[in-house]
Amino acid sequence: MLAAEALEGLALEADGYYVDATFGRGGHSALILQALGREGRLLALDRDPQAIEAGRRRFADEMRITLEHASFADLATLVPAHAHQRPCRGVLFDLGVSSPQLDDPMRGFSFRADGPLDMRMDPSRGEPVSAWLARASVDEIRQVIASFGEERFARRVAQAIVAARRRSALTRTSELASVVAGAVRTREPGKHPATRTFQALRMYINDELGQLERGLGAAVALLAPAGRLAVITFHSLEDRLVKRFLQRESQVDPALRRLAVLPPKARPPLKVIGRKIRPGEAELARNPRARSALLRVAERVP
Ligand SMILES: C[S@@+](CC[C@H](N)C(=O)[O-])C[C@H]1O[C@@H](n2cnc3c(N)ncnc32)[C@H](O)[C@@H]1O
C-alpha cells in the first residue's frame, strides 16, 4: 500500500541501513531490497510469527535482510543489536493488519468468516480476545469499544456482549458479529454493524496505539541525521496519533520560542517532509482496502 510513495519518502541510499518495522508479507521489503546495493542492509520485523516464517522462505537466498519476530515497540534495543553501529537511514511503518491475517478465519480478525475469537497479532503472547471478553465488565467493554472503535452505541454493544456471555461463552467470531448486529444497526453504507467493535477489540488486545507510541519514539531516537521516518496509517485513530507525534517532535516548545538561540537539547528532532499522501486512483482501483491509507514522512534533523 502506498509502496512507491513510501519508498520515495525514505529517500533510499544504496548502501544505507534501513528498518521495515512491519514486514507483513514483504511487499515493501522487496522494493527496498531492489533499491539497495550490495552493502545496503535491511532489518525487517513483525510481531506475527507466521509473517516471519513466510519471510524466511521468501528471502532464503537474500543475505542483505535480517528477519526478526519482534514488536517495533522494542526497536530501541533491536536496532543497536543488529546494526553493528551502522547509522540508520530510515524506518518504515505500514500499520494495521495484513491481508493474510484478515483472510485467515483461524486468526479471528474478521467478522466475515467464522473462526476462533482470537485477534492476536502474536498468538505466542497474551490472551485471545475471547478470554478478555469473558471477564471484562460492561463498563470496561464499553470504554474499549467507544475509544478504539469510536462506536456511538458502545454501551448497547457492551451490554449485549455481557448478556450473551451469560447464556454461553463467546468463543467464535460469528457469535460476536451476530451479537453486535443484534444490538446496533449499521449507519455506514456497505459496512457491517460489527466493523467498529472488531476494530476496537483488535486494537485493545494488541495494544496497538501504545506500541505505536513506543515504536515512533524509538525510531526518532535511533535515526541518523537526515534519516527518514515513513508511516502509513490505516484509520483515523492511528493517523491522529502519528500526526500529533510528528507535530510534537518537529515544533519548538512554545515556552522556548522567544529565545534568540535555542539550546541544542531544545531543538526539535524532526522536520516534517511534504504533506500527508493518499493512494492514487490506480491503487484504489486495484486495492479498495487502501481507501483509508495515509502516508506521512519526516526527516531526522542533525
Ligand atoms: C499492513 S501489514 C504490512 C504489510 C507489508 N508492508 C507488506 O508489504 O507486506 C502490517 C503488519 O504489521 C505487523 N505489526 C503490527 N503491529 C506490529 C508491531 N507492534 N510490531 C511489529 N509488527 C507489527 C502485523 O503483524 C502485520 O503483519
Short mmCIF file of C-alpha atoms and ligand atoms in Angstrom, two decimals:
data_model
loop_
_atom_site.label_atom_id
_atom_site.label_comp_id
_atom_site.label_asym_id
_atom_site.label_seq_id
_atom_site.Cartn_x
_atom_site.Cartn_y
_atom_site.Cartn_z
CA MET A 1 0.00 0.00 0.00
CA LEU A 2 1.38 3.42 -0.95
CA ALA A 3 4.56 1.49 -1.72
CA ALA A 4 6.10 3.77 -4.36
CA GLU A 5 5.26 6.84 -2.29
CA ALA A 6 6.73 5.33 0.90
CA LEU A 7 9.93 4.37 -0.92
CA GLU A 8 10.25 7.86 -2.29
CA GLY A 9 9.68 9.20 1.24
CA LEU A 10 12.52 7.05 2.58
CA ALA A 11 14.90 8.66 0.03
CA LEU A 12 16.86 5.39 -0.10
CA GLU A 13 20.63 5.39 -0.32
CA ALA A 14 22.02 2.26 -1.99
CA ASP A 15 24.40 1.37 0.84
CA GLY A 16 22.20 2.50 3.73
CA TYR A 17 20.86 0.59 6.72
CA TYR A 18 17.04 0.51 6.90
CA VAL A 19 14.28 -0.93 9.05
CA ASP A 20 10.95 -2.27 7.84
CA ALA A 21 9.10 -2.28 11.17
CA THR A 22 6.05 -4.12 9.78
CA PHE A 23 7.22 -6.83 7.36
CA GLY A 24 3.79 -8.43 6.65
CA ARG A 25 4.47 -10.50 3.56
CA GLY A 26 7.44 -8.40 2.50
CA GLY A 27 5.96 -6.25 -0.27
CA HIS A 28 7.71 -3.10 0.96
CA SER A 29 10.85 -5.01 2.00
CA ALA A 30 11.21 -6.46 -1.52
CA LEU A 31 11.07 -2.96 -3.03
CA ILE A 32 13.60 -1.62 -0.51
CA LEU A 33 15.96 -4.51 -1.31
CA GLN A 34 15.60 -3.80 -5.04
CA ALA A 35 16.75 -0.24 -4.43
CA LEU A 36 19.65 -1.20 -2.15
CA GLY A 37 23.09 -2.12 -3.42
CA ARG A 38 25.43 -4.87 -2.15
CA GLU A 39 26.32 -3.03 1.03
CA GLY A 40 22.78 -1.98 1.86
CA ARG A 41 21.09 -3.78 4.76
CA LEU A 42 17.50 -4.21 5.92
CA LEU A 43 16.18 -5.27 9.32
CA ALA A 44 12.58 -6.44 8.97
CA LEU A 45 10.31 -7.03 11.97
CA ASP A 46 6.88 -8.44 12.51
CA ARG A 47 5.18 -9.46 15.72
CA ASP A 48 3.31 -12.16 13.79
CA PRO A 49 5.39 -15.38 13.71
CA GLN A 50 3.62 -16.51 10.51
CA ALA A 51 4.80 -13.36 8.72
CA ILE A 52 8.41 -14.02 9.72
CA GLU A 53 8.16 -17.69 8.72
CA ALA A 54 6.83 -16.72 5.29
CA GLY A 55 9.55 -14.06 5.01
CA ARG A 56 12.33 -16.52 5.79
CA ARG A 57 11.07 -18.73 2.96
CA ARG A 58 10.64 -15.84 0.55
CA PHE A 59 14.06 -14.33 1.22
CA ALA A 60 16.00 -17.54 1.92
CA ASP A 61 18.71 -16.55 -0.59
CA GLU A 62 18.84 -12.88 0.33
CA MET A 63 21.82 -12.05 2.56
CA ARG A 64 21.02 -8.35 2.96
CA ILE A 65 17.87 -8.84 5.04
CA THR A 66 17.55 -9.92 8.69
CA LEU A 67 14.08 -11.02 9.75
CA GLU A 68 13.10 -10.83 13.41
CA HIS A 69 9.97 -11.95 15.20
CA ALA A 70 9.61 -8.88 17.41
CA SER A 71 7.47 -5.87 18.09
CA PHE A 72 8.50 -2.47 16.81
CA ALA A 73 7.90 -1.23 20.36
CA ASP A 74 11.32 -2.80 21.06
CA LEU A 75 13.17 -1.01 18.24
CA ALA A 76 15.40 0.79 20.75
CA THR A 77 17.15 -2.46 21.67
CA LEU A 78 16.69 -4.38 18.40
CA VAL A 79 18.38 -1.95 16.06
CA PRO A 80 21.62 -1.44 18.03
CA ALA A 81 21.88 -5.23 18.38
CA HIS A 82 21.63 -5.74 14.59
CA ALA A 83 23.05 -2.61 13.01
CA HIS A 84 26.63 -3.05 14.31
CA GLN A 85 26.93 0.71 14.67
CA ARG A 86 25.83 1.46 11.12
CA PRO A 87 23.78 4.66 11.02
CA CYS A 88 20.09 4.00 10.50
CA ARG A 89 18.95 5.84 7.36
CA GLY A 90 15.26 5.10 7.52
CA VAL A 91 12.40 3.36 9.29
CA LEU A 92 9.14 2.37 7.64
CA PHE A 93 5.90 1.59 9.49
CA ASP A 94 2.97 0.19 7.49
CA LEU A 95 0.39 -0.18 10.25
CA GLY A 96 -2.65 -2.34 10.75
CA VAL A 97 -3.37 -5.95 9.88
CA SER A 98 -2.06 -7.73 6.80
CA SER A 99 -4.31 -9.34 4.19
CA PRO A 100 -3.18 -12.87 5.19
CA GLN A 101 -4.17 -12.10 8.81
CA LEU A 102 -7.58 -10.77 7.76
CA ASP A 103 -8.24 -13.54 5.26
CA ASP A 104 -7.41 -16.45 7.58
CA PRO A 105 -10.52 -17.18 9.69
CA MET A 106 -8.35 -19.06 12.20
CA ARG A 107 -6.75 -15.77 13.29
CA GLY A 108 -10.11 -14.41 14.41
CA PHE A 109 -9.76 -10.89 12.94
CA SER A 110 -12.70 -10.99 10.58
CA PHE A 111 -16.43 -10.95 11.16
CA ARG A 112 -16.96 -12.17 7.58
CA ALA A 113 -15.85 -15.77 8.20
CA ASP A 114 -16.31 -17.89 11.28
CA GLY A 115 -13.24 -18.66 13.39
CA PRO A 116 -11.95 -18.64 16.95
CA LEU A 117 -12.31 -15.23 18.60
CA ASP A 118 -8.58 -14.61 18.97
CA MET A 119 -7.36 -11.40 17.19
CA ARG A 120 -3.78 -11.54 18.50
CA MET A 121 -1.15 -10.50 16.00
CA ASP A 122 1.32 -12.53 18.07
CA PRO A 123 -0.53 -15.67 19.21
CA SER A 124 2.51 -16.73 21.25
CA ARG A 125 1.84 -13.98 23.83
CA GLY A 126 -1.06 -12.56 25.79
CA GLU A 127 -4.61 -13.88 25.63
CA PRO A 128 -7.22 -14.21 22.91
CA VAL A 129 -9.88 -11.51 22.93
CA SER A 130 -12.49 -14.17 23.90
CA ALA A 131 -10.69 -14.59 27.27
CA TRP A 132 -10.84 -10.86 27.96
CA LEU A 133 -14.48 -10.63 26.85
CA ALA A 134 -15.34 -13.47 29.24
CA ARG A 135 -14.34 -11.45 32.31
CA ALA A 136 -14.45 -7.71 31.46
CA SER A 137 -17.21 -5.57 32.96
CA VAL A 138 -19.84 -3.80 30.84
CA ASP A 139 -18.04 -0.56 31.54
CA GLU A 140 -14.60 -1.83 30.51
CA ILE A 141 -16.01 -3.25 27.27
CA ARG A 142 -17.94 -0.03 26.61
CA GLN A 143 -14.84 2.07 27.12
CA VAL A 144 -12.72 -0.01 24.72
CA ILE A 145 -15.41 -0.01 22.01
CA ALA A 146 -16.06 3.71 22.42
CA SER A 147 -12.42 4.80 22.41
CA PHE A 148 -10.88 2.43 19.87
CA GLY A 149 -13.93 1.93 17.65
CA GLU A 150 -15.50 5.38 18.03
CA GLU A 151 -18.77 3.45 18.29
CA ARG A 152 -21.62 5.72 19.33
CA PHE A 153 -23.65 2.82 20.71
CA ALA A 154 -20.77 1.31 22.68
CA ARG A 155 -22.84 0.84 25.85
CA ARG A 156 -25.55 -1.03 23.96
CA VAL A 157 -22.94 -3.31 22.36
CA ALA A 158 -21.18 -3.92 25.70
CA GLN A 159 -24.49 -4.78 27.40
CA ALA A 160 -25.39 -7.17 24.58
CA ILE A 161 -22.00 -8.91 24.87
CA VAL A 162 -22.37 -9.39 28.62
CA ALA A 163 -25.96 -10.64 28.24
CA ALA A 164 -24.86 -13.10 25.52
CA ARG A 165 -21.96 -14.48 27.56
CA ARG A 166 -24.33 -15.24 30.45
CA ARG A 167 -26.12 -17.62 28.08
CA SER A 168 -22.88 -19.18 26.77
CA ALA A 169 -19.24 -18.18 26.34
CA LEU A 170 -18.45 -16.11 23.23
CA THR A 171 -15.68 -18.02 21.51
CA ARG A 172 -16.35 -17.57 17.77
CA THR A 173 -16.13 -14.52 15.52
CA SER A 174 -19.55 -15.29 14.04
CA GLU A 175 -21.16 -15.29 17.50
CA LEU A 176 -19.70 -11.89 18.36
CA ALA A 177 -20.66 -10.49 14.94
CA SER A 178 -24.28 -11.55 15.37
CA VAL A 179 -24.49 -10.29 18.98
CA VAL A 180 -23.27 -6.86 17.76
CA ALA A 181 -25.56 -6.89 14.73
CA GLY A 182 -28.48 -7.62 17.08
CA ALA A 183 -27.57 -4.63 19.24
CA VAL A 184 -26.86 -1.92 16.66
CA ARG A 185 -27.74 -1.21 13.08
CA THR A 186 -25.01 -0.05 10.73
CA ARG A 187 -25.13 3.62 9.89
CA GLU A 188 -22.45 3.45 7.24
CA PRO A 189 -23.48 2.03 3.87
CA GLY A 190 -21.62 -1.14 2.95
CA LYS A 191 -20.23 -1.57 6.47
CA HIS A 192 -21.11 -4.50 8.74
CA PRO A 193 -22.51 -3.28 12.10
CA ALA A 194 -19.64 -5.09 13.86
CA THR A 195 -16.85 -3.29 11.95
CA ARG A 196 -16.17 -0.76 14.69
CA THR A 197 -16.42 -3.29 17.53
CA PHE A 198 -13.98 -5.69 15.83
CA GLN A 199 -11.53 -2.85 15.13
CA ALA A 200 -11.72 -1.69 18.76
CA LEU A 201 -11.19 -5.13 20.27
CA ARG A 202 -8.28 -5.84 17.93
CA MET A 203 -6.61 -2.55 18.83
CA TYR A 204 -7.12 -3.17 22.51
CA ILE A 205 -5.95 -6.79 22.68
CA ASN A 206 -2.81 -5.90 20.66
CA ASP A 207 -2.20 -2.59 22.50
CA GLU A 208 -1.76 -1.08 19.04
CA LEU A 209 -1.62 2.59 20.00
CA GLY A 210 0.68 2.01 22.99
CA GLN A 211 3.08 0.01 20.80
CA LEU A 212 2.95 2.66 18.10
CA GLU A 213 3.81 5.47 20.51
CA ARG A 214 6.83 3.49 21.77
CA GLY A 215 7.91 2.47 18.27
CA LEU A 216 7.79 6.01 16.91
CA GLY A 217 9.74 7.36 19.88
CA ALA A 218 12.41 4.70 19.46
CA ALA A 219 12.64 5.29 15.70
CA VAL A 220 13.29 9.01 16.17
CA ALA A 221 15.98 8.31 18.77
CA LEU A 222 17.86 5.87 16.56
CA LEU A 223 17.63 7.61 13.18
CA ALA A 224 20.88 9.10 11.89
CA PRO A 225 20.87 12.78 10.83
CA ALA A 226 18.87 13.14 7.59
CA GLY A 227 17.40 9.67 8.19
CA ARG A 228 13.77 9.31 7.19
CA LEU A 229 10.68 8.10 9.01
CA ALA A 230 7.76 6.98 6.81
CA VAL A 231 4.48 5.96 8.43
CA ILE A 232 1.45 4.52 6.65
CA THR A 233 -1.69 4.52 8.79
CA PHE A 234 -4.92 2.76 8.12
CA HIS A 235 -7.52 4.59 10.15
CA SER A 236 -8.12 7.91 11.82
CA LEU A 237 -7.10 6.94 15.37
CA GLU A 238 -3.67 5.80 14.21
CA ASP A 239 -3.27 8.79 11.95
CA ARG A 240 -4.21 11.19 14.73
CA LEU A 241 -1.53 9.68 16.98
CA VAL A 242 1.10 9.89 14.21
CA LYS A 243 0.12 13.44 13.27
CA ARG A 244 0.35 14.64 16.89
CA PHE A 245 3.63 12.80 17.40
CA LEU A 246 5.15 14.43 14.32
CA GLN A 247 3.85 17.85 15.38
CA ARG A 248 5.32 17.45 18.86
CA GLU A 249 8.69 16.25 17.56
CA SER A 250 9.00 18.90 14.86
CA GLN A 251 7.98 22.02 16.76
CA VAL A 252 9.91 24.10 19.24
CA ASP A 253 8.48 24.08 22.74
CA PRO A 254 6.25 27.24 22.84
CA ALA A 255 7.87 28.27 26.15
CA LEU A 256 11.27 28.50 24.39
CA ARG A 257 10.18 30.10 21.11
CA ARG A 258 11.28 33.60 22.14
CA LEU A 259 14.87 32.61 22.83
CA ALA A 260 17.28 34.17 20.32
CA VAL A 261 19.41 30.98 20.32
CA LEU A 262 17.87 27.62 21.12
CA PRO A 263 19.91 25.31 23.35
CA PRO A 264 20.74 22.14 21.34
CA LYS A 265 18.52 19.98 23.55
CA ALA A 266 15.50 22.18 22.79
CA ARG A 267 15.81 21.81 19.01
CA PRO A 268 13.07 19.55 17.67
CA PRO A 269 14.49 16.27 16.33
CA LEU A 270 12.25 16.02 13.27
CA LYS A 271 11.29 18.02 10.22
CA VAL A 272 8.04 17.07 8.51
CA ILE A 273 8.54 16.39 4.80
CA GLY A 274 5.67 17.35 2.49
CA ARG A 275 2.01 16.82 3.20
CA LYS A 276 0.13 13.63 4.02
CA ILE A 277 -0.21 11.41 0.96
CA ARG A 278 -3.25 9.33 -0.04
CA PRO A 279 -3.28 6.44 -2.51
CA GLY A 280 -3.86 7.42 -6.15
CA GLU A 281 -6.82 6.35 -8.30
CA ALA A 282 -4.90 3.45 -9.85
CA GLU A 283 -4.04 1.93 -6.47
CA LEU A 284 -7.60 2.38 -5.20
CA ALA A 285 -8.95 0.62 -8.29
CA ARG A 286 -6.53 -2.29 -7.70
CA ASN A 287 -6.98 -2.42 -3.93
CA PRO A 288 -10.16 -0.99 -2.37
CA ARG A 289 -8.73 -1.76 1.14
CA ALA A 290 -6.29 1.13 0.52
CA ARG A 291 -9.08 3.72 0.68
CA SER A 292 -8.29 4.87 4.20
CA ALA A 293 -4.48 4.63 4.00
CA LEU A 294 -2.36 7.75 4.59
CA LEU A 295 1.39 8.27 4.42
CA ARG A 296 3.34 10.80 6.47
CA VAL A 297 7.09 11.37 6.17
CA ALA A 298 9.58 13.16 8.40
CA GLU A 299 13.35 13.61 8.50
CA ARG A 300 15.72 13.49 11.46
CA VAL A 301 17.48 16.79 11.81
CA PRO A 302 21.14 16.85 12.92
C1 LIG B 1 -0.33 -3.80 6.76
S1 LIG B 1 0.70 -5.11 7.23
C2 LIG B 1 2.24 -4.76 6.49
C3 LIG B 1 2.32 -5.16 5.06
C4 LIG B 1 3.73 -5.06 4.49
N1 LIG B 1 4.18 -3.70 4.40
C5 LIG B 1 3.83 -5.73 3.14
O1 LIG B 1 4.24 -5.06 2.19
O2 LIG B 1 3.50 -6.93 3.05
C6 LIG B 1 1.02 -4.77 8.91
C7 LIG B 1 1.93 -5.80 9.60
O3 LIG B 1 2.44 -5.18 10.78
C8 LIG B 1 2.53 -6.14 11.78
N2 LIG B 1 2.52 -5.42 13.06
C9 LIG B 1 1.50 -4.76 13.64
N3 LIG B 1 1.89 -4.24 14.82
C10 LIG B 1 3.19 -4.56 14.97
C11 LIG B 1 4.16 -4.31 15.98
N4 LIG B 1 3.84 -3.63 17.09
N5 LIG B 1 5.42 -4.76 15.78
C12 LIG B 1 5.75 -5.46 14.67
N6 LIG B 1 4.86 -5.76 13.69
C13 LIG B 1 3.60 -5.32 13.85
C14 LIG B 1 1.31 -7.02 11.58
O4 LIG B 1 1.50 -8.28 12.17
C15 LIG B 1 1.24 -7.06 10.04
O5 LIG B 1 1.91 -8.19 9.55
#
